Short mmCIF file of N, CA and C in Angstrom, two decimals:
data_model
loop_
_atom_site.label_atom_id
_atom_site.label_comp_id
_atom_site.label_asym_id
_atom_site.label_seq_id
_atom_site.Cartn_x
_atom_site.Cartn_y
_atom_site.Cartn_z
N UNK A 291 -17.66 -44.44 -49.61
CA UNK A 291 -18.32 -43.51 -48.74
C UNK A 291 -18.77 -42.31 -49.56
N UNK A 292 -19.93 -41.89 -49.35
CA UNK A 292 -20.82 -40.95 -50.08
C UNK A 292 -20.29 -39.64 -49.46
N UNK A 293 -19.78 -38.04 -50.08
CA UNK A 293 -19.72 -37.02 -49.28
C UNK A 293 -20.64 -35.96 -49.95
N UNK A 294 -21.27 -35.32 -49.22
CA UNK A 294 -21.93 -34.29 -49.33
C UNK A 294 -21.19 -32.63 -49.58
N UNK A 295 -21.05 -31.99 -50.93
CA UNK A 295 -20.19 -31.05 -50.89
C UNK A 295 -20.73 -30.04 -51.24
N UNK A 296 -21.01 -28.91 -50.55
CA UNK A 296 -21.79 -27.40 -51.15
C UNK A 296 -20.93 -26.70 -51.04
N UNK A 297 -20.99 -25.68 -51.60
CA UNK A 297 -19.84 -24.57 -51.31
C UNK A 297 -20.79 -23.18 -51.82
N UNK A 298 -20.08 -21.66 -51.03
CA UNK A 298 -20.41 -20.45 -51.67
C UNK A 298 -19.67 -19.65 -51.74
N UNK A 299 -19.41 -18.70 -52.39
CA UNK A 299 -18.29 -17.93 -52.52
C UNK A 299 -18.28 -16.83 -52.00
N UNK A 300 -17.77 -16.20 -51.07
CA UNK A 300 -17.41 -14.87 -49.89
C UNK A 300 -16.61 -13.75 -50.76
N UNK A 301 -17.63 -12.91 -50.75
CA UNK A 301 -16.71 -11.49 -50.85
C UNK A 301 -16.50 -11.00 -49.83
N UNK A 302 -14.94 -9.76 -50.17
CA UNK A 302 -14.56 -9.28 -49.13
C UNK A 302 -15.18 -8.35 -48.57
N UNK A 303 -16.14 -8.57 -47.86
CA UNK A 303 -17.48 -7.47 -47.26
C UNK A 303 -18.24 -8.43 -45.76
N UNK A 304 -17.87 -7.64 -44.99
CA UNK A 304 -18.44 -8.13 -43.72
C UNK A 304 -20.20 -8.50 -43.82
N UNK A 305 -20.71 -7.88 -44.53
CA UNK A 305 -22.25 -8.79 -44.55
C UNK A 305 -22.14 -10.09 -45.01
N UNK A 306 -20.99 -10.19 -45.58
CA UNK A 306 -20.82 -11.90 -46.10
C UNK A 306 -20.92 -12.69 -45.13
N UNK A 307 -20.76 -12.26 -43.76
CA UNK A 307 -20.94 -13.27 -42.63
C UNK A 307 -22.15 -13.65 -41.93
N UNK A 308 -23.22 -12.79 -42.04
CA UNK A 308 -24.53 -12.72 -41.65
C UNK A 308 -24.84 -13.72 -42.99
N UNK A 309 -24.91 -13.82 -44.54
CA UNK A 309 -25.08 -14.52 -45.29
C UNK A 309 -24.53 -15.97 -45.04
N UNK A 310 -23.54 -16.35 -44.78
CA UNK A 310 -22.67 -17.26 -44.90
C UNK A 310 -23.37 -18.05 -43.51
N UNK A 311 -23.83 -17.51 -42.77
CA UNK A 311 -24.57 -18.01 -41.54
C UNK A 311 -26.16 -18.73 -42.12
N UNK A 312 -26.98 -18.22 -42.70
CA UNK A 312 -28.03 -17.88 -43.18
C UNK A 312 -27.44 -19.44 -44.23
N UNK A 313 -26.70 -19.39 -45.38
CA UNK A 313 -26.70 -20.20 -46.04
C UNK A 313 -25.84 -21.41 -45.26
N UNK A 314 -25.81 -21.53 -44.34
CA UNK A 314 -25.18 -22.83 -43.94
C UNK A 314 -26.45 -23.48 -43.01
N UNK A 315 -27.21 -22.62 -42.17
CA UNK A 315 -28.36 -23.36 -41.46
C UNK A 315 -29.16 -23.75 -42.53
N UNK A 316 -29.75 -22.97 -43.89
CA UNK A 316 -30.25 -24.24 -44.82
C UNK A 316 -29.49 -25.49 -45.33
N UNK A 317 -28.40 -25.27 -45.75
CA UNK A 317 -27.82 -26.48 -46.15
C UNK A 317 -27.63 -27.37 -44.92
N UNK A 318 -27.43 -27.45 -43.55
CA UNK A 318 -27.82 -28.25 -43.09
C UNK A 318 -29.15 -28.82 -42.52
N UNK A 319 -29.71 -28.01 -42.79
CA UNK A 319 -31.21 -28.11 -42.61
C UNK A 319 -32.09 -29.34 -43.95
N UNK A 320 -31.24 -28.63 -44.82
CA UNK A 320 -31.78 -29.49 -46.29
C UNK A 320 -30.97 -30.98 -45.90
N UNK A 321 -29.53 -31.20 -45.04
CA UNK A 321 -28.73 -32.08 -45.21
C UNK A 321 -29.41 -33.33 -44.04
N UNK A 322 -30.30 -33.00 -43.39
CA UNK A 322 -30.96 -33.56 -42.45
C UNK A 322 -30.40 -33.15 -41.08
N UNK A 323 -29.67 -32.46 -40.51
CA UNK A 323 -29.21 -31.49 -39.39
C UNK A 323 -30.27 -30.25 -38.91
N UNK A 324 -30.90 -30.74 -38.15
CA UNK A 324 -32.28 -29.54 -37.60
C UNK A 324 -31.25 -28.80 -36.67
N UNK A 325 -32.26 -27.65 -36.78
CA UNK A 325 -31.72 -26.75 -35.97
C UNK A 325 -31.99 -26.67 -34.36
N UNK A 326 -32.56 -27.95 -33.98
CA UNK A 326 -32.16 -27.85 -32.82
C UNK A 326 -31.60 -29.11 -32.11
N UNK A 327 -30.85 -29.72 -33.11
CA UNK A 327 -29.03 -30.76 -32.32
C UNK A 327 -28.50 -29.70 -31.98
N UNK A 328 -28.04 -30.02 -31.18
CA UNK A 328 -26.54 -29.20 -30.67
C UNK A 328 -25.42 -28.67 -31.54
N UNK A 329 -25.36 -30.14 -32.25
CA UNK A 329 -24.44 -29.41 -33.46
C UNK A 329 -24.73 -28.81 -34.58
N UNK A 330 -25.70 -28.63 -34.97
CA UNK A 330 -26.30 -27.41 -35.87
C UNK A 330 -25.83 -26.02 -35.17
N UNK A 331 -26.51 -25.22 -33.88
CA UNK A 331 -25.70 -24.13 -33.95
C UNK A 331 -24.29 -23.83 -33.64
N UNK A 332 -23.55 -24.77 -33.08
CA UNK A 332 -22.11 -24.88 -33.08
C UNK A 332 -21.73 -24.53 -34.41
N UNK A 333 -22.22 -25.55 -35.16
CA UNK A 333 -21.53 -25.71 -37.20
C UNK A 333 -21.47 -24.22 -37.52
N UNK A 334 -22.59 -23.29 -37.29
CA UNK A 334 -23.35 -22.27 -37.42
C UNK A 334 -22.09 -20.98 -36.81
N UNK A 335 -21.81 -21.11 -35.36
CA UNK A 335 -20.96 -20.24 -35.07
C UNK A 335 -19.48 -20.35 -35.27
N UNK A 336 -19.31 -22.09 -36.34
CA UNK A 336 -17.91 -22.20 -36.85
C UNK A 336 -17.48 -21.38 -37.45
N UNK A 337 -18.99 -21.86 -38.80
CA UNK A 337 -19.08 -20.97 -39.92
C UNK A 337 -18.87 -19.38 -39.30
N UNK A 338 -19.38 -18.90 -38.71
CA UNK A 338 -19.66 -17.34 -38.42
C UNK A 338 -18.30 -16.82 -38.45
N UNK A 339 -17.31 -17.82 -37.53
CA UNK A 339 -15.55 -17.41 -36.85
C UNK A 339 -14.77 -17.63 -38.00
N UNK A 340 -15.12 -18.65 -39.14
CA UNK A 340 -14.24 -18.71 -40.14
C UNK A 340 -14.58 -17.61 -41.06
N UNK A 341 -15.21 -17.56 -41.29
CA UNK A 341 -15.63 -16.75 -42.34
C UNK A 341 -15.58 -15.00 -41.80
N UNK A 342 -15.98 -14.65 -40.87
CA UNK A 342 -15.24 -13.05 -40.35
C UNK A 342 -13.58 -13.30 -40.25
N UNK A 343 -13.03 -14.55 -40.21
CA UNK A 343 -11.56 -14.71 -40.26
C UNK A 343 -11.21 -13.71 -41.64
N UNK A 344 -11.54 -14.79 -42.54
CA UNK A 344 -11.40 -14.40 -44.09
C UNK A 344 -11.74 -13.04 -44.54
N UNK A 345 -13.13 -12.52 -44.17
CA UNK A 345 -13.35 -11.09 -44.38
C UNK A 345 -12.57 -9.82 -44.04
N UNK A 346 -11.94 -10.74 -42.50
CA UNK A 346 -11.30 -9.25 -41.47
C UNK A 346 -9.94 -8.52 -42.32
N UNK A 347 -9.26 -10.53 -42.18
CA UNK A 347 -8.12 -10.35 -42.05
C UNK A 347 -7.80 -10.75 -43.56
N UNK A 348 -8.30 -10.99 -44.47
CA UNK A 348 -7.72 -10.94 -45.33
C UNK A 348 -8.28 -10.00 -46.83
N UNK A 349 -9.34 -9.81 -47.01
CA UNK A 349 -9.57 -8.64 -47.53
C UNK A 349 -9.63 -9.57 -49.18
N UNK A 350 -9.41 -10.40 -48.79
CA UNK A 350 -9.67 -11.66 -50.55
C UNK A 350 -11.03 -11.79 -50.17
N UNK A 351 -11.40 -12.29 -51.70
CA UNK A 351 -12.56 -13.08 -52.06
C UNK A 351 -12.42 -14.35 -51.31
N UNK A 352 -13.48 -15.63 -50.62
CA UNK A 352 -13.19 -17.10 -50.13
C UNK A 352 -14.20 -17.70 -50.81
N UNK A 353 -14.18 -18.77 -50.30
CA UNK A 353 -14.79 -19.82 -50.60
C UNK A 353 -15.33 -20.88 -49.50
N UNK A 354 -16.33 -20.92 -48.96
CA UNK A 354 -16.77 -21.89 -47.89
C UNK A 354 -17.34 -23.11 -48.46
N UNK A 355 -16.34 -23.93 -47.58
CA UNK A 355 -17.73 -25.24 -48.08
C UNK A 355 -17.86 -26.09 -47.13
N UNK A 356 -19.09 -26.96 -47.18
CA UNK A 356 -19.41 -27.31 -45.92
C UNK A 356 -20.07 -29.03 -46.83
N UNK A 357 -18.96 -29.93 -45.79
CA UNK A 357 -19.04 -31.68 -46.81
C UNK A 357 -19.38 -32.29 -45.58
N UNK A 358 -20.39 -32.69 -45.80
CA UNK A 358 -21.17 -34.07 -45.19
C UNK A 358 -20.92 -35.21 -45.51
N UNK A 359 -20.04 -35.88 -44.42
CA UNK A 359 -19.49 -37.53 -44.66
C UNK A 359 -20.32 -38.47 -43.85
N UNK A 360 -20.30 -39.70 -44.71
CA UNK A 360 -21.17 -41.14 -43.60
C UNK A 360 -21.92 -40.80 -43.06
N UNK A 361 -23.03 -40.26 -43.31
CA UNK A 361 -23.91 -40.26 -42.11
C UNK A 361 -24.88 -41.02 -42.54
N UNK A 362 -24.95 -42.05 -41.31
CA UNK A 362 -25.72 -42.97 -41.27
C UNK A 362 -25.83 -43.06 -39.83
N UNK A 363 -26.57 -44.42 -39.08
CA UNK A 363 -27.27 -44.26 -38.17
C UNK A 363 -26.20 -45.46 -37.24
N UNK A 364 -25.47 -44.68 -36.22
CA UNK A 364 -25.04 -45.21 -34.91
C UNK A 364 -25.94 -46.09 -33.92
N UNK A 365 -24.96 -46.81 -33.33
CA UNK A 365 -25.25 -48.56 -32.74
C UNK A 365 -26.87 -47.18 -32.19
N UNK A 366 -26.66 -46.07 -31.01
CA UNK A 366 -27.95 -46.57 -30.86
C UNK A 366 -28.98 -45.51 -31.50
N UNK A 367 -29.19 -45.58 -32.26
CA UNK A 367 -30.09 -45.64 -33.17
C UNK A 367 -30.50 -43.82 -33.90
N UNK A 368 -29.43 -42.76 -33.54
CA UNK A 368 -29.32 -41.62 -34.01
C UNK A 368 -28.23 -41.99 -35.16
N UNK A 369 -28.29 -40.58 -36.11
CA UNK A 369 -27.61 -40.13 -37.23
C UNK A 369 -26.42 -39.92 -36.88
N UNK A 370 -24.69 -40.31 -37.19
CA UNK A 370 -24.03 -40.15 -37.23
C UNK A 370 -23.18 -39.68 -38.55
N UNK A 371 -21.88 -39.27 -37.91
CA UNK A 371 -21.14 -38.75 -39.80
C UNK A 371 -20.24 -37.66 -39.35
N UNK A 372 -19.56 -36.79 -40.15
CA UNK A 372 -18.70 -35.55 -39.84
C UNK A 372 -19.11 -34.32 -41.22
N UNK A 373 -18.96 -33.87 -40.48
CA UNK A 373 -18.94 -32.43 -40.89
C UNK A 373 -18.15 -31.78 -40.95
N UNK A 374 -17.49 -31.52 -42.10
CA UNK A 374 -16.61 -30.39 -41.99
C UNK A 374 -16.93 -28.90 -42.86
N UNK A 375 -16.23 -28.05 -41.98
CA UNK A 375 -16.38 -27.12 -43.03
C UNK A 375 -14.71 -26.25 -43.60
N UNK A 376 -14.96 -25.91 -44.50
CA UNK A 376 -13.70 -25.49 -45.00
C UNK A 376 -13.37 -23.81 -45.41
N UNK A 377 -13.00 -22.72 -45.58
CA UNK A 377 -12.57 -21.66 -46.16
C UNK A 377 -11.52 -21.28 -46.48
N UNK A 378 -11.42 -21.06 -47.73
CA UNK A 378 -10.38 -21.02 -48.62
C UNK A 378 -10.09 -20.11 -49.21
N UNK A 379 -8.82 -19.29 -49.18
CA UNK A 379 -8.63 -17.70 -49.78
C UNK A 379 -7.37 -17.33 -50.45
N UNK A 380 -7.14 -16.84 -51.07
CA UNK A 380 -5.96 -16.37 -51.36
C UNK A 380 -4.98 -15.82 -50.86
N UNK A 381 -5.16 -15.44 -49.64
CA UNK A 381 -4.03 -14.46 -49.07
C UNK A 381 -3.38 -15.89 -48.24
N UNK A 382 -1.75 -15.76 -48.38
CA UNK A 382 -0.71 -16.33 -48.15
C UNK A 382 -0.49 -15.92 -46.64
N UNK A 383 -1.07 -15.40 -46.18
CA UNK A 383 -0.39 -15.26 -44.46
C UNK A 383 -1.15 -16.63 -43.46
N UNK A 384 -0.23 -16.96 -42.78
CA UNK A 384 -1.16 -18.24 -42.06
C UNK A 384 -1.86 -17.66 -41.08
N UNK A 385 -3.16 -18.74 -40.29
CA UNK A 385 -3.74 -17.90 -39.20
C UNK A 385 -2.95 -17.90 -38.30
N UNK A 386 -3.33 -16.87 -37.06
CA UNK A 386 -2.73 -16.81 -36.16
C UNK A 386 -3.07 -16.47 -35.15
N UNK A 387 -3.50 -17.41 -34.14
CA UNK A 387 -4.24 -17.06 -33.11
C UNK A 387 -3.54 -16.27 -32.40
N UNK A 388 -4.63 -15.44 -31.61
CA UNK A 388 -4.09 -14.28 -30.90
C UNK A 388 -4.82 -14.46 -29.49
N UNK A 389 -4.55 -13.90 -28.40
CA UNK A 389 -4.69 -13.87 -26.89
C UNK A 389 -5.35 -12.61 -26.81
N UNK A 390 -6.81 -12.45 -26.39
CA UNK A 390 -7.37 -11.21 -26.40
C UNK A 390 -7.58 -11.19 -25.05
N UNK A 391 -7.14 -9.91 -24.41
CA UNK A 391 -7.87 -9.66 -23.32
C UNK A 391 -9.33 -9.57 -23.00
N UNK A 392 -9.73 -9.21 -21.44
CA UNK A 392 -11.04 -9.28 -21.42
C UNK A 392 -12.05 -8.32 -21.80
N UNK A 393 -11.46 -7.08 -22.41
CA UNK A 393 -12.46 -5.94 -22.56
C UNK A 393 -12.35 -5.43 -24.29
N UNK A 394 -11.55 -7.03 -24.87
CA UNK A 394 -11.22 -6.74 -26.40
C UNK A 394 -12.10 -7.48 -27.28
N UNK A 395 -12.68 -6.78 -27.97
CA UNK A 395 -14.13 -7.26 -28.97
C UNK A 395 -14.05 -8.47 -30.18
N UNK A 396 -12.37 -8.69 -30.31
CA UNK A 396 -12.06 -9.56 -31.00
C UNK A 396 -10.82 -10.48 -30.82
N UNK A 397 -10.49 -11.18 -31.31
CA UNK A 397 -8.82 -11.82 -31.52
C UNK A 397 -9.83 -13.32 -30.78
N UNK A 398 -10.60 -13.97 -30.66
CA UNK A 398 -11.31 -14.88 -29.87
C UNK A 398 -11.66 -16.09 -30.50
N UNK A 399 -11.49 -15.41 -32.02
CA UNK A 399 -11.97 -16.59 -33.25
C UNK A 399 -11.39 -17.85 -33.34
N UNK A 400 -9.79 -17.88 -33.17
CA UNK A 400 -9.37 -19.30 -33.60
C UNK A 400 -9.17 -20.34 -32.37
N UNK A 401 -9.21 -19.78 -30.91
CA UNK A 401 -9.63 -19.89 -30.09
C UNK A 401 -11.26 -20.70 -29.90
N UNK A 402 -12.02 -19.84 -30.26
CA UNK A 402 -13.33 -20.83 -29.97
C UNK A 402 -13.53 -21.91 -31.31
N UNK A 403 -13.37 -21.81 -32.54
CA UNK A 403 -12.51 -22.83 -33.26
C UNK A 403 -12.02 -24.01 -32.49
N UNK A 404 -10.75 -23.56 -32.10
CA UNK A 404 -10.39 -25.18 -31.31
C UNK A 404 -10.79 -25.38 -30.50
N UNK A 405 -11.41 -24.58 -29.23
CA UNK A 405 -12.33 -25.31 -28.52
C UNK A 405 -13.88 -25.83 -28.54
N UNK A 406 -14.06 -25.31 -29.91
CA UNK A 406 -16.08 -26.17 -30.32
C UNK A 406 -15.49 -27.42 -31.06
N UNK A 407 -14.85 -27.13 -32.27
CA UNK A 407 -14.62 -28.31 -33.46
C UNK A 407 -13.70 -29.67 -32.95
N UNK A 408 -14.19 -30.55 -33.21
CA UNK A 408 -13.73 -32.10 -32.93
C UNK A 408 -11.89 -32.12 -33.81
N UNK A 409 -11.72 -31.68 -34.72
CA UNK A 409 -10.82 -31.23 -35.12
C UNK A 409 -10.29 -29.91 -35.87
N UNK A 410 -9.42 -29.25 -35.92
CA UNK A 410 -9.01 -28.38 -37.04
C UNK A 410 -7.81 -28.12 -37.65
N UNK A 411 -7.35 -27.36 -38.56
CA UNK A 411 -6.01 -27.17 -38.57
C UNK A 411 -6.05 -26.05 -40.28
N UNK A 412 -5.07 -26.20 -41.12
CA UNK A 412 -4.99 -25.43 -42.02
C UNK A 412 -4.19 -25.86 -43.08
N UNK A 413 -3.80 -25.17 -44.55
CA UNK A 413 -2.70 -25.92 -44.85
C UNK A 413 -2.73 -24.93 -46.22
N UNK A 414 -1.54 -24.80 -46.58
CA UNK A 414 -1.21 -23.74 -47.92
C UNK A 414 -2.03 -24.23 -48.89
N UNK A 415 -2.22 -23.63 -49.70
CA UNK A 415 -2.98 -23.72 -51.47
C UNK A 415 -2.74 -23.23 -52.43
N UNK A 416 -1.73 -23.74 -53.27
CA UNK A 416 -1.41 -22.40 -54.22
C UNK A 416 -1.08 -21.30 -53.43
N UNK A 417 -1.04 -19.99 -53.88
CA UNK A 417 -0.51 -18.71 -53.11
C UNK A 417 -1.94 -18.25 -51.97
N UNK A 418 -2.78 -19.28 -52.09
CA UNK A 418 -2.88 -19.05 -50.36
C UNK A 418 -3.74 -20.38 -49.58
N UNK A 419 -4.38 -20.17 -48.89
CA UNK A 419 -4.91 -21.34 -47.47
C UNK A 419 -6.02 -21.70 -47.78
N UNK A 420 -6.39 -23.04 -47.09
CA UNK A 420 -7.94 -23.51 -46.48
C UNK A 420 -7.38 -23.44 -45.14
N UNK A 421 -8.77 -23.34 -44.48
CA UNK A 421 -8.54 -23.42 -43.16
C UNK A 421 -9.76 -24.20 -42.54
N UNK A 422 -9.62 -25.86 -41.94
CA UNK A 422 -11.37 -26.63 -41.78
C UNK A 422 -11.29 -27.04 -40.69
N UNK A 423 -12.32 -27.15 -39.94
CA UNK A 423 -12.91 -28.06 -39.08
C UNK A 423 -13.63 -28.73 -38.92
N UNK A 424 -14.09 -29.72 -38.22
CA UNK A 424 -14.61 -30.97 -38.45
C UNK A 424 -15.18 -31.12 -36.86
N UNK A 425 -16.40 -31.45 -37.06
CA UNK A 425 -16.99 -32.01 -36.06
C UNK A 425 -18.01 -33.51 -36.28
N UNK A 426 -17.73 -34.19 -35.47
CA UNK A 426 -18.86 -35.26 -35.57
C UNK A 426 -19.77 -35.36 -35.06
N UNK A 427 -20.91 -35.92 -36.24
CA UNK A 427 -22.27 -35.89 -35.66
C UNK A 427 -22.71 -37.25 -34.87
N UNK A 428 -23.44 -36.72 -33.87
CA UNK A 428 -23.77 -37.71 -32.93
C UNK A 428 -23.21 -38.14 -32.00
N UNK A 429 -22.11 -37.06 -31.34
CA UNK A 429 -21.15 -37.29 -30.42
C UNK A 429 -21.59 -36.62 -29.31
N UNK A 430 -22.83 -36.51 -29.43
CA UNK A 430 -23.23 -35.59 -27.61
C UNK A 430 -23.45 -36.79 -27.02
N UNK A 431 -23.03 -37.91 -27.05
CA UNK A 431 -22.76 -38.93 -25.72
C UNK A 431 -21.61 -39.51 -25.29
N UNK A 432 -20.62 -38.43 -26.66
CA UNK A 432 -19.42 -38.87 -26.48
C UNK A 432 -18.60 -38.53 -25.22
N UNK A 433 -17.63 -38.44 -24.76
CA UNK A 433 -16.99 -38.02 -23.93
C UNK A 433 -15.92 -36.90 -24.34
N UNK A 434 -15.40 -36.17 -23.79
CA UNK A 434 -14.89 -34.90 -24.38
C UNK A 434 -13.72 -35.13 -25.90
N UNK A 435 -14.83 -34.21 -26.59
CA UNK A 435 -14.35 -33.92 -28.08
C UNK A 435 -13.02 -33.60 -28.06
N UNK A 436 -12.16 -34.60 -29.43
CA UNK A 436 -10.90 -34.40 -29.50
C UNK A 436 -10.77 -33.00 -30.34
N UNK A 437 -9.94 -31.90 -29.51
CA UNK A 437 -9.91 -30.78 -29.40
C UNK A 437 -8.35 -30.47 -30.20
N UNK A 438 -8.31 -29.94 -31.07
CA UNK A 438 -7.28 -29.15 -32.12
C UNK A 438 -5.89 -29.89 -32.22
N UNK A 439 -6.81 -31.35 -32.75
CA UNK A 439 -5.97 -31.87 -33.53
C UNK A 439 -5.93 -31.70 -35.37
N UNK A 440 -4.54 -31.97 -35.60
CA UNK A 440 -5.02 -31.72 -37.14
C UNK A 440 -4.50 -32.36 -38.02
N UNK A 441 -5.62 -33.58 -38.08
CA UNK A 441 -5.46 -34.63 -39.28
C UNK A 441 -6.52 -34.29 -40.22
N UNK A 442 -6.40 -34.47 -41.14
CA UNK A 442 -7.26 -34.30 -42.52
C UNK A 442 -8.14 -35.71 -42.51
N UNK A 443 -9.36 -35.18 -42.74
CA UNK A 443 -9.88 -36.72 -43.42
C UNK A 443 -10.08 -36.92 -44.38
N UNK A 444 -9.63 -37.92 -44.96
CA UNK A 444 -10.28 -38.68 -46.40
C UNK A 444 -11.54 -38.55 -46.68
N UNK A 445 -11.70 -38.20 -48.16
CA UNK A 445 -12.98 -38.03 -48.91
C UNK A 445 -12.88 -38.77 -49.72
N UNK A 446 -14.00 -39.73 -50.07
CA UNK A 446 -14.66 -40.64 -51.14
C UNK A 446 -15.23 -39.64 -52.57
N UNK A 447 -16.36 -40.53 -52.34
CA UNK A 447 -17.21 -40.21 -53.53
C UNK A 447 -17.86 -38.51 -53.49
N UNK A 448 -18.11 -37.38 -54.07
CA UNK A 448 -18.36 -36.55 -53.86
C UNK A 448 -19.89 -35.85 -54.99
N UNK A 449 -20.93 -35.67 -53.89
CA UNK A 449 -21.87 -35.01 -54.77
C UNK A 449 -21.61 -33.41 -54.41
N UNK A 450 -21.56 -32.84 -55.34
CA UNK A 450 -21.12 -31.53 -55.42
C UNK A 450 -22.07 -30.12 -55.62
N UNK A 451 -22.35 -29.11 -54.89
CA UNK A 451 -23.56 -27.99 -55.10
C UNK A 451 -22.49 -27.12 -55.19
N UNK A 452 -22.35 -25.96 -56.39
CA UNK A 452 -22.27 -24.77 -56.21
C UNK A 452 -23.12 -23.79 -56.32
N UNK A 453 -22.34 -22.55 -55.51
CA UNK A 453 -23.59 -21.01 -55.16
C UNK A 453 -23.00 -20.44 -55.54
#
């Protein structure tokens, strides 16, 4: 299985998220994902929640990357495959979703996380985390997306872009 792997590297500066947005609709745009599937701007506001994760709360440098698996073309006759995306940082504290009330401007992130992405979860790295989710393409006929589970998937063969 062929995977598609780009990655860019996040400084700790909140414009990194307006960027990190910006460079993920081209790379899926270049990856054959138009911007108007469904799951293009979902991927888009993953990216947005992971990556203000990393900026807010951890004040490290990250690393996003965003790997395109199998995609090839389902029985009926659209592009299928998964997508994941990943961010990766140094700081050792795990996430931690939080319960925001209704008139609070944040704490909402890992929250809409598990409820857009087909999967997610996290896992130590050295002295600190990735944190990915995964959605599959070609599942808007699916029936409701399996919601914050967290198995890892296997990666094959890997063509690799760095930014």
């Amino acid at each position: 299985m062929q995977v598609l792997q780009v990655q860019l590297e996040i400084r700790p500066d909140p414009a990194e998220v307006g960027r990190a947005r910006k460079w993920a609709r081209s790379r899926l745009a270049g990856s054959g994902i138009s911007a108007d599937e469904p799951v293009a701007e979902t991927l888009v506001l993953l990216v947005s929640e992971l990556v203000t994760n990393a900026v807010v709360h951890t004040g490290c440098p990250a690393v996003l990357r965003l790997l395109l698996t199998g995609v090839c073309e389902d029985a009926a006759g659209g592009l299928a495959g998964t997508v994941r995306l990943e961010v990766a940082d140094s700081c050792d504290r795990a996430p931690a979703p939080r319960c925001a009330d209704g008139d609070a401007t944040g704490g909402r992130g890992l929250a809409l996380v598990d409820g857009l992405a087909d999967r997610w979860g996290w896992t130590r790295e050295g002295s600190g985390k990735r944190i990915w989710c995964e959605m599959d393409r070609g599942a808007a006929g699916s029936p409701e997306p399996r919601v914050g589970t967290r198995t890892a998937a296997a990666h094959g063969d890997f063509a690799f872009e760095a930014v």
